[in-house]
mmCIF file of C-alpha atoms in Angstrom:
data_model
loop_
_atom_site.group_PDB
_atom_site.id
_atom_site.type_symbol
_atom_site.label_atom_id
_atom_site.label_comp_id
_atom_site.label_asym_id
_atom_site.label_seq_id
_atom_site.Cartn_x
_atom_site.Cartn_y
_atom_site.Cartn_z
ATOM 1 C CA MET W 1 4.485 21.311 -19.853
ATOM 2 C CA LYS W 2 5.176 20.601 -16.150
ATOM 3 C CA THR W 3 4.964 17.034 -15.219
ATOM 4 C CA GLY W 4 2.512 16.115 -12.256
ATOM 5 C CA HIS W 5 3.030 14.136 -9.548
ATOM 6 C CA LYS W 6 2.205 11.011 -8.674
ATOM 7 C CA TYR W 7 0.142 9.634 -5.632
ATOM 8 C CA TYR W 8 -0.519 5.814 -4.608
ATOM 9 C CA VAL W 9 -3.311 4.105 -2.454
ATOM 10 C CA TYR W 10 -1.705 1.052 -0.913
ATOM 11 C CA ILE W 11 -2.620 -1.906 0.793
ATOM 12 C CA LEU W 12 -0.429 -3.653 3.229
ATOM 13 C CA ALA W 13 -1.151 -7.043 4.794
ATOM 14 C CA SER W 14 0.471 -8.863 7.812
ATOM 15 C CA GLN W 15 0.333 -12.207 5.861
ATOM 16 C CA ARG W 16 -2.327 -13.641 3.743
ATOM 17 C CA ASN W 17 -5.743 -12.875 5.015
ATOM 18 C CA GLY W 18 -4.424 -11.017 7.710
ATOM 19 C CA THR W 19 -3.988 -7.828 9.105
ATOM 20 C CA LEU W 20 -4.778 -5.102 6.558
ATOM 21 C CA TYR W 21 -3.617 -1.585 6.289
ATOM 22 C CA ILE W 22 -4.514 1.156 3.861
ATOM 23 C CA GLY W 23 -2.954 4.240 3.004
ATOM 24 C CA MET W 24 -1.867 7.013 0.813
ATOM 25 C CA THR W 25 1.394 8.553 -0.361
ATOM 26 C CA ASN W 26 3.419 10.431 -2.910
ATOM 27 C CA ASP W 27 6.466 8.300 -2.544
ATOM 28 C CA LEU W 28 5.289 4.734 -2.409
ATOM 29 C CA GLN W 29 8.824 2.942 -2.399
ATOM 30 C CA ARG W 30 10.074 5.348 0.722
ATOM 31 C CA ARG W 31 6.697 4.855 2.425
ATOM 32 C CA VAL W 32 6.961 1.003 2.181
ATOM 33 C CA TYR W 33 10.269 0.958 3.326
ATOM 34 C CA GLU W 34 9.202 3.081 6.581
ATOM 35 C CA HIS W 35 6.600 0.267 7.003
ATOM 36 C CA LYS W 36 9.147 -2.743 6.292
ATOM 37 C CA THR W 37 11.658 -1.351 8.848
ATOM 38 C CA GLY W 38 9.486 -0.100 11.502
ATOM 39 C CA ILE W 39 10.522 3.776 11.347
ATOM 40 C CA ILE W 40 7.145 4.701 11.793
ATOM 41 C CA LYS W 41 5.798 3.794 15.125
ATOM 42 C CA GLY W 42 2.174 2.856 15.133
ATOM 43 C CA PHE W 43 -0.307 0.373 13.730
ATOM 44 C CA THR W 44 1.607 -1.261 10.888
ATOM 45 C CA GLN W 45 4.697 -1.777 13.520
ATOM 46 C CA LYS W 46 2.560 -3.031 16.436
ATOM 47 C CA TYR W 47 0.676 -5.694 14.128
ATOM 48 C CA GLY W 48 3.579 -6.510 11.585
ATOM 49 C CA VAL W 49 1.787 -5.207 8.620
ATOM 50 C CA SER W 50 4.302 -4.764 5.872
ATOM 51 C CA MET W 51 3.781 -6.829 2.839
ATOM 52 C CA LEU W 52 2.841 -4.347 0.092
ATOM 53 C CA ILE W 53 -0.292 -6.443 -1.769
ATOM 54 C CA HIS W 54 -2.222 -3.871 -3.622
ATOM 55 C CA PHE W 55 -1.286 -0.554 -4.915
ATOM 56 C CA GLU W 56 -3.154 2.179 -7.242
ATOM 57 C CA GLU W 57 -1.451 5.131 -9.025
ATOM 58 C CA PHE W 58 -3.252 8.612 -9.278
ATOM 59 C CA GLN W 59 -1.860 11.969 -10.936
ATOM 60 C CA GLN W 60 -4.418 14.163 -8.560
ATOM 61 C CA VAL W 61 -3.925 14.026 -4.937
ATOM 62 C CA GLN W 62 -7.665 14.557 -4.397
ATOM 63 C CA GLN W 63 -8.484 11.331 -6.134
ATOM 64 C CA ALA W 64 -5.976 9.141 -4.281
ATOM 65 C CA ILE W 65 -7.495 10.629 -1.115
ATOM 66 C CA GLU W 66 -11.128 10.026 -2.165
ATOM 67 C CA ARG W 67 -9.942 6.402 -3.160
ATOM 68 C CA GLU W 68 -8.061 5.903 0.182
ATOM 69 C CA ASN W 69 -11.286 6.959 2.214
ATOM 70 C CA ASN W 70 -13.543 5.049 0.124
ATOM 71 C CA LEU W 71 -11.230 1.705 0.454
ATOM 72 C CA LYS W 72 -11.306 2.158 4.141
ATOM 73 C CA LYS W 73 -15.242 2.246 4.378
ATOM 74 C CA TRP W 74 -15.376 -1.130 2.169
ATOM 75 C CA LYS W 75 -16.124 -4.243 3.827
ATOM 76 C CA ARG W 76 -13.538 -6.796 4.408
ATOM 77 C CA ALA W 77 -14.488 -9.063 1.746
ATOM 78 C CA TRP W 78 -14.620 -6.452 -0.920
ATOM 79 C CA LYS W 79 -11.100 -5.510 -0.072
ATOM 80 C CA LEU W 80 -10.282 -9.194 -0.002
ATOM 81 C CA ARG W 81 -11.589 -9.598 -3.610
ATOM 82 C CA LEU W 82 -9.929 -6.490 -4.853
ATOM 83 C CA ILE W 83 -6.573 -7.761 -3.539
ATOM 84 C CA GLU W 84 -7.215 -11.323 -5.080
ATOM 85 C CA GLU W 85 -8.176 -9.915 -8.441
ATOM 86 C CA GLU W 86 -4.787 -8.863 -9.134
ATOM 87 C CA ASN W 87 -2.503 -10.510 -6.497
ATOM 88 C CA PRO W 88 -4.200 -13.819 -5.977
ATOM 89 C CA TYR W 89 -1.263 -15.519 -4.059
ATOM 90 C CA TRP W 90 -0.820 -12.375 -2.169
ATOM 91 C CA ASP W 91 2.815 -12.068 -3.354
ATOM 92 C CA ASP W 92 4.593 -8.920 -1.685
ATOM 93 C CA LEU W 93 4.923 -6.697 -4.450
ATOM 94 C CA ALA W 94 7.932 -4.822 -2.901
ATOM 95 C CA LYS W 95 9.943 -7.765 -1.881
ATOM 96 C CA ASP W 96 12.827 -7.074 -4.333
ATOM 97 C CA TRP W 97 12.489 -3.471 -3.892
ATOM 98 C CA TYR W 98 15.248 -2.989 -1.331
ATOM 99 C CA ASP W 99 17.560 -5.836 -2.174
ATOM 100 C CA ASN W 100 20.538 -3.443 -3.269
ATOM 101 C CA LEU W 101 19.752 -0.607 -0.970
ATOM 102 C CA GLN W 102 22.642 1.105 0.330
ATOM 103 C CA VAL W 103 22.213 2.493 3.602
ATOM 104 C CA ASP W 104 24.525 5.455 4.935
#
């Protein structure tokens, strides 16, 4: 049996109740690193959006794409409620991911 890929829909914030960004990736740790370091130029770099505050995992890419598109259409109040249900203090869920990272 072949193991399936994993896909992630994630929400980043600039700060609590700040600017939000919703994205989708097949490598959450790499993608969040790219946002945190500003490697990828664009919206998140321009507005300092790098705190991982919510993510969801999917086995099928189509499910992840649909979820990302739906979340982007949600009203801001709905997004805030989703975040605060599981992360009421807006902790950066990736804050310890790169502590021991070796960069060549």
